Amino acid sequence: GNSVTQMEGPVTLSEEAFLTINCTYTATGYPSLFWYVQYPGEGLQLLLKATKADDKGSNKGFEATYRKETTSFHLEKGSVQVSDSAVYFCAQDHNTNAGKSTFGDGTTLTVKP
Amino acid sequence: GAGVSQSPRYKVAKRGQDVALRCDPISGHVSLFWYQQALGQGPEFLTYFQNEAQLDKSGLPSDRFFAERPEGSVSTLKIQRTQQEDSAVYLCASRGQIDTQYFGPGTRLTVL
């Protein structure tokens, strides 16, 4: 079945460090891929998405590239800020079933000044 | 415009009580989803509506869980005879014409 596996956390970085959070998926067909962010005390927010192979999603300095050959969608940011501290979820849409999403378990990022 | 809203934000129930959780989607959004998020885990799909039709309820964990969306807008998730394992955050999301789901803040249910 469809699944999403993401890098276990928690991840602690110093401000301005480089961030990578790994995400791989298994799917039948060609799902859309997403990264969501959940700031403390808030709901899930879409961070970025990619709908087909080799697409790159980007937002707020974060990027992720849809890699069909490695079934991956790793999240990267060149220089993290304290305000990036949050929980990050990788997800895929089941495009054959009305777009319900399958999520990874989340990676908690803490950025220290 | 307004986003997805959910109420109540927090609910404490005694084991065996019935609860009802409300979701107000973004106006005009046809699709509505319910997810359950246990502590430390990602959201798990419960059920999906397209307008008033419940097209997929494969994620509902038992027949104690029931969802409705009678007029194709507001939706209610009802849990009968709550158990401790029902404690979780219940998320609602709505979607318009494109594939982006917009999530509400969730209802945190604690069953004592």
Short mmCIF file of C-alpha atoms in Angstrom, two decimals:
data_model
loop_
_atom_site.label_atom_id
_atom_site.label_comp_id
_atom_site.label_asym_id
_atom_site.label_seq_id
_atom_site.Cartn_x
_atom_site.Cartn_y
_atom_site.Cartn_z
CA GLY A 1 0.00 0.00 0.00
CA ASN A 2 0.89 3.66 -0.02
CA SER A 3 3.20 4.82 2.74
CA VAL A 4 5.53 7.64 3.72
CA THR A 5 8.71 7.23 5.75
CA GLN A 6 10.51 10.24 7.05
CA MET A 7 13.65 10.84 8.98
CA GLU A 8 13.28 10.27 12.66
CA GLY A 9 13.84 13.20 14.94
CA PRO A 10 14.22 15.21 16.86
CA VAL A 11 16.67 17.35 14.92
CA THR A 12 18.52 20.15 16.67
CA LEU A 13 20.50 22.70 14.69
CA SER A 14 22.20 26.00 15.28
CA GLU A 15 20.90 29.07 13.52
CA GLU A 16 22.14 29.39 9.91
CA ALA A 17 22.92 25.66 9.66
CA PHE A 18 21.90 23.60 6.63
CA LEU A 19 18.81 21.45 7.03
CA THR A 20 17.88 18.17 5.38
CA ILE A 21 14.90 16.08 6.42
CA ASN A 22 14.64 12.87 4.45
CA CYS A 23 11.37 11.52 3.12
CA THR A 24 10.71 8.46 0.98
CA TYR A 25 7.42 7.06 -0.23
CA THR A 26 5.86 3.95 -1.69
CA ALA A 27 2.90 4.32 -3.98
CA THR A 28 0.99 2.84 -6.84
CA GLY A 29 0.73 5.39 -9.58
CA TYR A 30 2.11 8.90 -9.38
CA PRO A 31 1.04 10.74 -6.26
CA SER A 32 1.44 14.42 -5.48
CA LEU A 33 3.94 15.02 -2.68
CA PHE A 34 3.73 17.59 0.09
CA TRP A 35 5.57 18.99 3.05
CA TYR A 36 3.44 20.40 5.85
CA VAL A 37 4.65 22.36 8.88
CA GLN A 38 3.06 22.53 12.30
CA TYR A 39 4.26 25.39 14.48
CA PRO A 40 3.79 25.10 18.25
CA GLY A 41 0.14 25.50 19.17
CA GLU A 42 -1.00 25.83 15.55
CA GLY A 43 -2.57 23.63 12.89
CA LEU A 44 -0.97 21.99 9.89
CA GLN A 45 0.05 24.38 7.13
CA LEU A 46 1.09 23.46 3.63
CA LEU A 47 4.76 24.40 3.17
CA LEU A 48 5.36 23.22 -0.39
CA LYS A 49 4.28 20.63 -2.91
CA ALA A 50 5.24 18.91 -6.15
CA THR A 51 2.83 17.17 -8.47
CA LYS A 52 5.06 15.26 -10.87
CA ALA A 53 8.54 13.80 -11.22
CA ASP A 54 11.42 16.30 -11.22
CA ASP A 55 9.19 19.12 -10.01
CA LYS A 56 10.74 21.27 -7.31
CA GLY A 57 8.52 22.78 -4.66
CA SER A 58 9.80 25.82 -2.80
CA ASN A 59 8.58 28.25 -0.18
CA LYS A 60 10.13 30.40 2.57
CA GLY A 61 13.63 29.21 1.61
CA PHE A 62 12.66 25.54 1.83
CA GLU A 63 12.94 23.27 -1.22
CA ALA A 64 12.12 19.69 -2.10
CA THR A 65 12.46 17.85 -5.41
CA TYR A 66 10.18 14.99 -6.49
CA ARG A 67 12.59 12.15 -7.33
CA LYS A 68 10.76 9.26 -8.96
CA GLU A 69 13.89 7.14 -9.40
CA THR A 70 14.63 7.17 -5.67
CA THR A 71 11.00 7.66 -4.54
CA SER A 72 12.14 10.55 -2.39
CA PHE A 73 11.10 14.09 -1.54
CA HIS A 74 13.75 15.38 0.86
CA LEU A 75 13.23 18.78 2.46
CA GLU A 76 16.18 21.21 2.47
CA LYS A 77 16.93 24.72 3.62
CA GLY A 78 20.26 26.42 3.29
CA SER A 79 20.17 28.51 6.47
CA VAL A 80 17.64 27.80 9.20
CA GLN A 81 16.29 30.37 11.63
CA VAL A 82 14.97 30.02 15.16
CA SER A 83 11.50 30.69 13.76
CA ASP A 84 11.73 27.49 11.68
CA SER A 85 11.42 25.42 14.85
CA ALA A 86 8.37 23.24 14.25
CA VAL A 87 7.23 19.74 13.33
CA TYR A 88 7.54 18.89 9.63
CA PHE A 89 5.36 16.26 7.95
CA CYS A 90 5.92 14.67 4.56
CA ALA A 91 2.75 13.47 2.82
CA GLN A 92 1.46 12.03 -0.41
CA ASP A 93 -1.94 12.23 -2.04
CA HIS A 94 -3.62 9.09 -3.26
CA ASN A 95 -4.49 10.52 -6.60
CA THR A 96 -6.56 7.47 -7.43
CA ASN A 97 -8.79 7.88 -4.40
CA ALA A 98 -10.03 11.44 -4.20
CA GLY A 99 -6.77 12.79 -2.87
CA LYS A 100 -6.78 11.53 0.69
CA SER A 101 -3.32 11.94 2.12
CA THR A 102 -0.89 9.57 3.80
CA PHE A 103 1.48 11.26 6.23
CA GLY A 104 4.82 10.42 7.74
CA ASP A 105 5.20 10.53 11.50
CA GLY A 106 6.72 13.99 11.55
CA THR A 107 10.19 15.32 12.35
CA THR A 108 10.62 17.84 15.14
CA LEU A 109 13.13 20.56 14.33
CA THR A 110 14.58 22.80 17.01
CA VAL A 111 16.83 25.66 15.95
CA LYS A 112 18.97 27.24 18.65
CA PRO A 113 20.32 30.79 18.45
CA GLY B 1 -11.12 34.70 3.57
CA ALA B 2 -11.70 32.57 6.63
CA GLY B 3 -9.93 29.28 6.92
CA VAL B 4 -11.18 25.96 8.21
CA SER B 5 -12.53 26.19 11.73
CA GLN B 6 -13.18 23.44 14.23
CA SER B 7 -14.99 23.32 17.53
CA PRO B 8 -14.51 22.70 20.29
CA ARG B 9 -10.75 23.13 20.35
CA TYR B 10 -10.48 20.94 23.43
CA LYS B 11 -12.84 18.28 24.70
CA VAL B 12 -12.53 16.13 27.80
CA ALA B 13 -14.90 13.18 28.00
CA LYS B 14 -15.40 10.42 30.47
CA ARG B 15 -15.08 6.92 29.10
CA GLY B 16 -18.40 5.85 27.66
CA GLN B 17 -19.65 9.33 26.82
CA ASP B 18 -20.63 10.38 23.31
CA VAL B 19 -18.89 13.36 21.70
CA ALA B 20 -19.55 15.47 18.60
CA LEU B 21 -16.82 17.42 16.84
CA ARG B 22 -17.67 20.14 14.34
CA CYS B 23 -15.85 21.30 11.22
CA ASP B 24 -16.63 24.42 9.20
CA PRO B 25 -14.77 24.16 5.88
CA ILE B 26 -13.71 26.99 3.65
CA SER B 27 -16.78 28.30 1.86
CA GLY B 28 -17.30 26.63 -1.50
CA HIS B 29 -14.90 23.76 -0.90
CA VAL B 30 -16.42 20.57 -2.22
CA SER B 31 -14.11 18.05 -0.55
CA LEU B 32 -13.85 17.54 3.19
CA PHE B 33 -11.58 15.15 5.05
CA TRP B 34 -11.31 14.00 8.66
CA TYR B 35 -8.01 12.75 10.11
CA GLN B 36 -7.00 11.41 13.50
CA GLN B 37 -3.58 12.39 14.88
CA ALA B 38 -2.25 10.45 17.84
CA LEU B 39 0.47 11.99 19.95
CA GLY B 40 3.83 11.91 18.20
CA GLN B 41 2.42 10.57 14.94
CA GLY B 42 1.23 11.91 11.64
CA PRO B 43 -2.44 12.32 10.80
CA GLU B 44 -4.31 9.16 9.79
CA PHE B 45 -7.18 9.33 7.31
CA LEU B 46 -10.65 8.67 8.70
CA THR B 47 -13.23 9.65 6.10
CA TYR B 48 -13.90 11.81 3.03
CA PHE B 49 -16.91 13.72 1.73
CA GLN B 50 -17.59 15.20 -1.66
CA ASN B 51 -20.40 17.65 -1.04
CA GLU B 52 -22.87 15.73 1.13
CA ALA B 53 -21.81 12.29 -0.10
CA GLN B 54 -19.50 10.25 2.09
CA LEU B 55 -17.37 8.59 -0.57
CA ASP B 56 -14.80 6.90 1.64
CA LYS B 57 -15.07 5.87 5.27
CA SER B 58 -12.42 3.19 5.17
CA GLY B 59 -10.35 4.85 7.89
CA LEU B 60 -13.02 4.93 10.58
CA PRO B 61 -11.62 2.64 13.29
CA SER B 62 -14.91 1.18 14.48
CA ASP B 63 -18.67 1.50 14.17
CA ARG B 64 -18.56 3.86 17.14
CA PHE B 65 -17.30 6.53 14.74
CA PHE B 66 -19.81 8.27 12.51
CA ALA B 67 -19.48 11.35 10.30
CA GLU B 68 -22.01 13.38 8.39
CA ARG B 69 -22.20 16.44 6.17
CA PRO B 70 -25.91 16.74 5.46
CA GLU B 71 -25.90 19.98 3.47
CA GLY B 72 -22.48 19.67 1.90
CA SER B 73 -20.90 22.30 4.11
CA VAL B 74 -20.48 21.83 7.88
CA SER B 75 -19.47 18.36 8.98
CA THR B 76 -19.76 16.59 12.31
CA LEU B 77 -17.68 13.67 13.51
CA LYS B 78 -19.43 11.74 16.26
CA ILE B 79 -17.82 9.21 18.51
CA GLN B 80 -20.10 7.04 20.59
CA ARG B 81 -19.14 5.36 23.86
CA THR B 82 -15.68 6.92 23.85
CA GLN B 83 -12.70 4.82 24.89
CA GLN B 84 -9.28 5.91 26.10
CA GLU B 85 -7.70 4.90 22.81
CA ASP B 86 -9.88 7.53 21.09
CA SER B 87 -7.77 10.26 22.73
CA ALA B 88 -6.14 12.16 19.88
CA VAL B 89 -6.32 15.36 17.88
CA TYR B 90 -9.03 15.23 15.24
CA LEU B 91 -8.22 17.28 12.17
CA CYS B 92 -10.56 18.46 9.47
CA ALA B 93 -9.37 19.59 6.05
CA SER B 94 -11.17 20.99 3.04
CA ARG B 95 -10.12 21.22 -0.57
CA GLY B 96 -11.32 23.22 -3.54
CA GLN B 97 -10.59 22.67 -7.20
CA ILE B 98 -6.86 22.02 -6.88
CA ASP B 99 -5.11 19.37 -4.84
CA THR B 100 -4.24 21.48 -1.80
CA GLN B 101 -5.91 20.55 1.48
CA TYR B 102 -6.39 23.30 4.06
CA PHE B 103 -6.39 22.09 7.62
CA GLY B 104 -8.25 23.38 10.63
CA PRO B 105 -6.59 23.79 14.04
CA GLY B 106 -7.95 20.46 15.26
CA THR B 107 -9.93 19.32 18.27
CA ARG B 108 -7.90 17.71 21.03
CA LEU B 109 -10.01 14.95 22.58
CA THR B 110 -8.99 13.50 25.92
CA VAL B 111 -10.93 10.51 27.22
CA LEU B 112 -10.51 9.86 30.93
#
